[in-house]
XYZ file of C-alpha atoms in Angstrom:
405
model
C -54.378 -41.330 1.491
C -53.804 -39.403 -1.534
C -56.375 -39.139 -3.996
C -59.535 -40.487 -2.401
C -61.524 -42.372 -4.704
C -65.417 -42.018 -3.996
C -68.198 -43.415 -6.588
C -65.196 -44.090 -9.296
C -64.100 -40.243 -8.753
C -60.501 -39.270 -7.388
C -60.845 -36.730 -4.951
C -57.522 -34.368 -3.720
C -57.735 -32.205 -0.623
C -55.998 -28.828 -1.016
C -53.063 -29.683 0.524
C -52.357 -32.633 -1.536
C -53.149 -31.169 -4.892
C -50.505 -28.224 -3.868
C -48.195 -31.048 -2.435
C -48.654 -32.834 -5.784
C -47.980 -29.854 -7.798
C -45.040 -28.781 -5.926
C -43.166 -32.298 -7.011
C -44.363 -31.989 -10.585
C -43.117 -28.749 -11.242
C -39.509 -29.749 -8.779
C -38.650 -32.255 -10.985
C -39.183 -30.735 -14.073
C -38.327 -27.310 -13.653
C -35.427 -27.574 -11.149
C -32.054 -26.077 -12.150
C -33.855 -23.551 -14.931
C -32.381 -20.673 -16.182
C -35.017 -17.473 -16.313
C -34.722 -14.201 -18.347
C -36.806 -11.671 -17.519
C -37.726 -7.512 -16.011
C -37.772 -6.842 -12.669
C -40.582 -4.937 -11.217
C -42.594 -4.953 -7.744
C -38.857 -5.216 -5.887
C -38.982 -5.109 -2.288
C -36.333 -6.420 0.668
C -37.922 -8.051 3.403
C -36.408 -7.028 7.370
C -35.418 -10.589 7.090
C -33.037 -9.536 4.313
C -35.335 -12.092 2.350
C -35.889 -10.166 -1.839
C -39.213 -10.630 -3.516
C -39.735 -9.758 -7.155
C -41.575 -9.935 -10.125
C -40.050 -11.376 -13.184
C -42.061 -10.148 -16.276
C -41.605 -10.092 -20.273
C -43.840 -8.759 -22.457
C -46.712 -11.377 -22.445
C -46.599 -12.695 -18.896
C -45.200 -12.461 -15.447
C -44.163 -15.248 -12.446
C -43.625 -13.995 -8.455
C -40.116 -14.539 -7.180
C -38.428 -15.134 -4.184
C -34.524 -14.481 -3.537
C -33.915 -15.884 -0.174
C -30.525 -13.896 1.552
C -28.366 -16.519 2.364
C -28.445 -16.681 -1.604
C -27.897 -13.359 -2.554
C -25.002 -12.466 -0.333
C -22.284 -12.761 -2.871
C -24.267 -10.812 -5.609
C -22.383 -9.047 -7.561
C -24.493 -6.044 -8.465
C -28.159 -4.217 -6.205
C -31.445 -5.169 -8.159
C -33.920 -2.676 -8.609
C -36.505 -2.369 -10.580
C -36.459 -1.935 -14.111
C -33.513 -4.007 -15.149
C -33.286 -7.139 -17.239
C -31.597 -10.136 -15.468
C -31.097 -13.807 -15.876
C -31.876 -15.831 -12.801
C -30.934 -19.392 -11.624
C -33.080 -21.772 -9.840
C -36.211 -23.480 -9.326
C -39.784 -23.820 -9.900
C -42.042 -24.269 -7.018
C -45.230 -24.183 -5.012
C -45.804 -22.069 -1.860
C -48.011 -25.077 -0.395
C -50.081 -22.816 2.501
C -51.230 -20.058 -0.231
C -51.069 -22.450 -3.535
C -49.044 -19.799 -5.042
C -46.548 -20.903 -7.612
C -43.384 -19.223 -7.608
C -39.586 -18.759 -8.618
C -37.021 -19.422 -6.194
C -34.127 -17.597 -7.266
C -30.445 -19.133 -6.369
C -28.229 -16.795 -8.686
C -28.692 -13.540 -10.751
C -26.565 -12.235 -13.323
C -27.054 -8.695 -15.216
C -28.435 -9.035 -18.461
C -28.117 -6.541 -21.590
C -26.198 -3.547 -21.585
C -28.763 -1.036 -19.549
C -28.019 -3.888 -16.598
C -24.631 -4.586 -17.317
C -23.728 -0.736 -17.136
C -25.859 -0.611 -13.768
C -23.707 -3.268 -12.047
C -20.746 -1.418 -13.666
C -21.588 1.964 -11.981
C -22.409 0.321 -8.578
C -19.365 -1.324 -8.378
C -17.182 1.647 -8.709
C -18.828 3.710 -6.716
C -18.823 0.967 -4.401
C -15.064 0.556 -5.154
C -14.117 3.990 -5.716
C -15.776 5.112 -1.661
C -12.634 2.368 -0.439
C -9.777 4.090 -1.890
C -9.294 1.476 -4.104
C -8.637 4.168 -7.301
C -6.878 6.680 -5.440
C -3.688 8.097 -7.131
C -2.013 8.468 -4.698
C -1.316 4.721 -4.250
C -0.657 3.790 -7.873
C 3.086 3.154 -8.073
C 5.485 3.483 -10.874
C 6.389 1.055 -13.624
C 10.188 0.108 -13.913
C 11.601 1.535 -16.599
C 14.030 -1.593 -17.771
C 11.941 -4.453 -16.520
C 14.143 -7.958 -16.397
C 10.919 -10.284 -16.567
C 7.411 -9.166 -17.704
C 4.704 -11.025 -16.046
C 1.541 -11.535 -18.551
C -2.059 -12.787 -17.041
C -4.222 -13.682 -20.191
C -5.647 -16.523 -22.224
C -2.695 -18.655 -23.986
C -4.470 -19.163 -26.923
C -5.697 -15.722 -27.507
C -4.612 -12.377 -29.667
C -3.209 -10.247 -26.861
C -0.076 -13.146 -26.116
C 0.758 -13.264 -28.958
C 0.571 -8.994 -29.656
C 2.478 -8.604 -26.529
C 5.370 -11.798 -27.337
C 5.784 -9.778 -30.775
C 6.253 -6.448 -29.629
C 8.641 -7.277 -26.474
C 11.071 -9.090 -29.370
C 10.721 -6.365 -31.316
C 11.478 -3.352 -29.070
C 13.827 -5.293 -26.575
C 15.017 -8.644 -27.105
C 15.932 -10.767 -24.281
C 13.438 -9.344 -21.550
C 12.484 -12.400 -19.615
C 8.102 -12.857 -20.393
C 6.112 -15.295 -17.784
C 2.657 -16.054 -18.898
C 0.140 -17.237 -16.359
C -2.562 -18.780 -18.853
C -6.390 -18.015 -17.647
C -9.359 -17.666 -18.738
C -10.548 -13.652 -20.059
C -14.225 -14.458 -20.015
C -17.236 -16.886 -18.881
C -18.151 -18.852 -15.669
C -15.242 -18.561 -13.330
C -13.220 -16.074 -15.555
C -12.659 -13.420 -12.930
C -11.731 -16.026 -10.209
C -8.963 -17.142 -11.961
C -7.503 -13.636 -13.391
C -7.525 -13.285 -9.226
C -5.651 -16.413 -8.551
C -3.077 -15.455 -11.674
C -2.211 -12.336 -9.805
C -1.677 -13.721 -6.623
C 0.443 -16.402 -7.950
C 2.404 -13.866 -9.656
C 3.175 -11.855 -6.331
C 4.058 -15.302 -4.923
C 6.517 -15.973 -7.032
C 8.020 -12.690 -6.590
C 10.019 -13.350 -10.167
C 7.931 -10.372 -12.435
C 8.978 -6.496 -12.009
C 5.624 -5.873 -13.242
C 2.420 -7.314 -14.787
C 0.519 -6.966 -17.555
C -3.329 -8.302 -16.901
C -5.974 -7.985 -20.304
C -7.504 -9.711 -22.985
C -8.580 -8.494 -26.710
C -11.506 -6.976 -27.309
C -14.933 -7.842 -27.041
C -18.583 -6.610 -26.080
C -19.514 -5.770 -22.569
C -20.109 -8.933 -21.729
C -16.910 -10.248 -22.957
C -14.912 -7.769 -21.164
C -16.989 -8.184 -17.734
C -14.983 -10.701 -15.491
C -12.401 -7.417 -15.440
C -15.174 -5.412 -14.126
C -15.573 -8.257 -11.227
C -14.687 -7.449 -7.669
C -12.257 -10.553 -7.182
C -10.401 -8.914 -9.857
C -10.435 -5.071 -8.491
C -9.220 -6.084 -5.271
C -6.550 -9.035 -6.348
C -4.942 -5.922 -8.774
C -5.569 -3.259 -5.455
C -3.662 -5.877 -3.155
C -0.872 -7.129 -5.819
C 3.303 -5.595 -4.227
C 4.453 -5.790 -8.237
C 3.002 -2.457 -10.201
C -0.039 -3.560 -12.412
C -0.923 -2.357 -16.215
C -4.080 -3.301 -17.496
C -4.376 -3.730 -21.088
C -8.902 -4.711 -21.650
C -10.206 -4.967 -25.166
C -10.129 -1.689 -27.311
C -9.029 2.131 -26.517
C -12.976 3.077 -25.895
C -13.071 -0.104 -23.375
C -13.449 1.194 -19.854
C -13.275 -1.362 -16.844
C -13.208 -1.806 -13.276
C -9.562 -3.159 -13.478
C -8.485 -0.215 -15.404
C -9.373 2.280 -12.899
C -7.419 -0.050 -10.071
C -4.362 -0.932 -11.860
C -1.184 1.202 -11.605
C -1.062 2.535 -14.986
C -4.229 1.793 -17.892
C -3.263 0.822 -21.737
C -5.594 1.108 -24.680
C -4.615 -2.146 -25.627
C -2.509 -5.183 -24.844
C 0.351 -3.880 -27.463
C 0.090 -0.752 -26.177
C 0.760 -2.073 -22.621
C 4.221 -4.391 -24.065
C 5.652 -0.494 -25.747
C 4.708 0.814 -22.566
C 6.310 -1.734 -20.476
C 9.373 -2.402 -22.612
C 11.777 0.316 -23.959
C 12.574 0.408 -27.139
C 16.510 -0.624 -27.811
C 16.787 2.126 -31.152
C 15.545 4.450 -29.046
C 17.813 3.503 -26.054
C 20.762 3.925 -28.286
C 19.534 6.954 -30.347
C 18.748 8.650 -26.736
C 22.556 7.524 -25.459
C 24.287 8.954 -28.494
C 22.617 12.334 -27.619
C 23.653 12.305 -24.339
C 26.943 11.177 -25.795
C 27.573 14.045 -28.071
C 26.397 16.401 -25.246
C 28.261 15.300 -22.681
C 30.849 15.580 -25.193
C 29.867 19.593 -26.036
C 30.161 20.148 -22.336
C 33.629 18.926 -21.707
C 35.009 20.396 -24.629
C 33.624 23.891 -23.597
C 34.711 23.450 -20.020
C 38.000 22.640 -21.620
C 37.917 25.633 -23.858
C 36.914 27.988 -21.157
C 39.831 26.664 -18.152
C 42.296 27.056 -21.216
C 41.573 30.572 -21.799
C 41.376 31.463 -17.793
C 45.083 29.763 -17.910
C 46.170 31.272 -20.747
C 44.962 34.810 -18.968
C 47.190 33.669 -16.086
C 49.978 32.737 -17.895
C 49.804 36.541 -19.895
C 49.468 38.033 -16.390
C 52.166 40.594 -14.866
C 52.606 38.330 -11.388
C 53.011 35.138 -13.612
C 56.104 36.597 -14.633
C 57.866 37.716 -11.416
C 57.448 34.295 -9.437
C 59.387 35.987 -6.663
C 56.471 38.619 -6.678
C 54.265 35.814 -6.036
C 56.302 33.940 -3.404
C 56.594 37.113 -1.165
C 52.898 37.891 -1.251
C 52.238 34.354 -0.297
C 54.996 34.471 2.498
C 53.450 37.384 4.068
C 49.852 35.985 3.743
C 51.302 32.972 5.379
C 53.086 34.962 8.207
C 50.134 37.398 9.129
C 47.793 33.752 9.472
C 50.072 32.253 11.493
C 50.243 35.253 13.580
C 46.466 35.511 14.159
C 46.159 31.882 15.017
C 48.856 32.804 17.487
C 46.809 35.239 19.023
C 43.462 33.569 19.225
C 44.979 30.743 20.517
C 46.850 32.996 23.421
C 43.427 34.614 24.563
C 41.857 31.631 24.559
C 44.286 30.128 27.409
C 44.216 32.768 29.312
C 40.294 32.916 29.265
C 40.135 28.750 30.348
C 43.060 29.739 32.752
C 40.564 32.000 34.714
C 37.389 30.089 34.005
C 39.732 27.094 35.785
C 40.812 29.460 38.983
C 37.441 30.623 39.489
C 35.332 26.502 39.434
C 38.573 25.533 41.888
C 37.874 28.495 43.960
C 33.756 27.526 44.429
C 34.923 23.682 44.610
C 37.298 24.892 47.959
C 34.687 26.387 49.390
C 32.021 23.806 49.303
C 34.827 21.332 50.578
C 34.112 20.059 53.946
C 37.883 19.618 54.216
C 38.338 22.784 53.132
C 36.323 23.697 56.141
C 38.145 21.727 58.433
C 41.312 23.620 57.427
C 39.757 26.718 59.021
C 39.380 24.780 62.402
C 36.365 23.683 62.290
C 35.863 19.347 63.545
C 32.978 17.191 62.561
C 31.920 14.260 64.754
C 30.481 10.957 64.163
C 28.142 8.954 66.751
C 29.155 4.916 66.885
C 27.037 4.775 64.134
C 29.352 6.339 61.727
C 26.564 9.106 61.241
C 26.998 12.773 61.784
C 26.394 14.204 64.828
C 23.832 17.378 64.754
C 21.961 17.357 68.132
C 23.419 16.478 71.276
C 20.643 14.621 72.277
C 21.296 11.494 69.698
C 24.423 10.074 71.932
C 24.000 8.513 75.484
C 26.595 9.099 77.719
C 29.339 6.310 77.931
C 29.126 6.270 74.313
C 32.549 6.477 72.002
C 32.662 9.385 69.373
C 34.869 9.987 66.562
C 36.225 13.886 66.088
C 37.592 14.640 62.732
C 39.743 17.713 62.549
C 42.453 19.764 59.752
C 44.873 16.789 60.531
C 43.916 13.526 62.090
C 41.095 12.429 64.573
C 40.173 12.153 68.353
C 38.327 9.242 69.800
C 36.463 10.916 72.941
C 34.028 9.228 75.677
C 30.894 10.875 76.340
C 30.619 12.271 79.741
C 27.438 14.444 79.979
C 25.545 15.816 76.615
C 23.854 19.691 77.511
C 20.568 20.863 75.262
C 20.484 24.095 74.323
């Protein structure tokens, strides 16, 4: 019984006071956000984390059990500022109370800047911002795929300067969120989509500006690897020019800003036309001066001595014609005669590995009732019918006595 009452006094034992304090501090502080410094940081063999979350005035023991921190997004150490998600509680068999940590997220800039670091060197060691890889944007891109919020700046930056520079390009927004709980996840699923679809020649993935917080969910891994896996070439267009993130490094080509990324993306028609009308006028210069200069080499032949005696002409090319014709002639006469005897001299080797060709000379092959050859004397009883063949014809002898040599 809890709380044994003896001479009008309630008495606990140890284990129920903890017990009792355990459900007090549950119920109320379940679900709690915590800010604070991390210090005493060690990871148990268990892969279990226990901490110390501290402020200036005070300090409370933590736990961070591993099946909770597999998906965390950045290594603690200690030293750092985070905000961590969970519950209040009592470890009943010391009476310790303690923080059970569920989530952590970096907090500040000295802990946002950590995570950013470990990420891309965690990143970077993959391949994931190798050069090599990055492909090429399209230079006349039919439809421009955008992955931003719909009801932010960088839409509407990007809708104005694709009318401007090249009306008619085909734009497909995929509205998503650019920052918050669950940003990153869908910037992911808006890329995917997009290489579903298969309809964009390339993509366009940013927001406006903001503070390192803002900006974060494109320093997220979802993101990294979502850009890293998309088949259509990726430009990332985050906050300002001095705004550096994860995505930046992955995607195909980086722009300072999200109308930077639409001029980058989208040619300019003036410039289209200004560039053809150069390439006009010197495509025009070049014919014109290989015009100029075929006119004078014909004029040259026209002034020439042998332009004015055709027959002169005629007769050299007659006796060019005859001396050709005379050498092909030739060639082809050696090369007859050369087959000719290459011919005589196979046909001469193929008679002489003839066996009828031996038989000619008088020599006879025989063949036991088996149709085989005969060879020794010794493989045909007598009684037995043999075949001779000879030059012309064939005998058909009995076998009277056989003689080993």
């Amino acid at each position: 019984m809890t709380g044994e009452k003896l001479s009008g006094r309630k008495i606990y034992t140890v284990s129920e006071i903890n017990k009792e304090v355990r459900g007090v501090l549950e119920s109320r502080y379940a679900g709690v956000w915590l800010e604070g410094e991390i210090s005493n940081y060690k990871r148990h063999s268990s892969g279990h984390i226990y901490l110390t979350l501290k402020d200036e005035q005070s300090q409370i023991s933590a736990v961070f059990f591993s099946f909770y921190h597999r998906n965390l997004k950045f290594e603690l150490e200690d030293g750092i500022k985070v905000l961590a998600f969970g519950r209040v509680s009592v470890y009943e068999a010391r009476g310790q109370y303690q923080f059970y940590i569920e989530r952590v997220e970096a907090k500040g800039a000295g802990a946002l800047q950590l995570a950013f670091q470990q990420m891309k060197e965690k990143l970077e060691k993959e391949g994931l911002f190798r050069p090599e890889r990055k492909r090429a944007i399209p230079r006349f891109p039919k439809t421009v795929g955008v992955i931003t919020s719909s009801a932010g700046a960088a839409i509407h930056d990007i809708l104005n300067v694709i009318s401007r520079r090249f009306g008619g390009t085909n734009v497909l927004l995929c509205p998503v969120k650019v920052q918050g709980e669950g940003a990153a996840e869908e910037i992911a699923e808006g890329i995917r989509m997009m290489n579903a679809q298969g309809e964009p020649d390339v993509l366009i993935v940013g927001r406006g500006g903001g503070s390192i917080e803002d900006l974060w969910a494109f320093n997220e891994e979802p993101v990294a690897r979502a850009i890293y896996e998309s088949r259509i070439p990726v430009i990332s267009a985050v906050g300002h020019e001095t705004d550096w993130t994860i995505a930046d490094f992955v995607a195909d080509l980086r722009a300072p800003t999200p109308s930077a990324a639409a001029e980058l993306v989208v040619s300019s028609r003036l410039e289209l036309e200004e560039k053809l009308e150069g390439w006009s006028e010197r495509l025009r210069g070049s014919m014109e001066g290989v015009v100029d200069r075929y006119r004078e080499k014909l004029e040259a032949v026209r002034a020439s001595a042998a332009f004015k005696q055709p027959r002169y002409l005629l007769e050299r090319f007659t006796e060019r014609t005859d001396e050709f014709m005379r050498r092909i002639h030739g060639s082809f006469a050696n090369w007859l005669v050369l087959k000719k005897q290459i011919f005589r001299a196979v046909a001469g080797q193929l008679n002489v590995l003839n066996p009828l060709g031996i038989l000619e000379r008088g020599y006879s092959v025989s063949f036991a009732p088996s149709g085989t050859v005969l060879k020794d004397a010794a493989s045909v009883r007598c009684g037995e019918e043999i075949t001779t063949r000879l030059h012309k014809g064939s005998i058909v002898s009995r076998v009277i006595k056989t003689e080993k040599e």
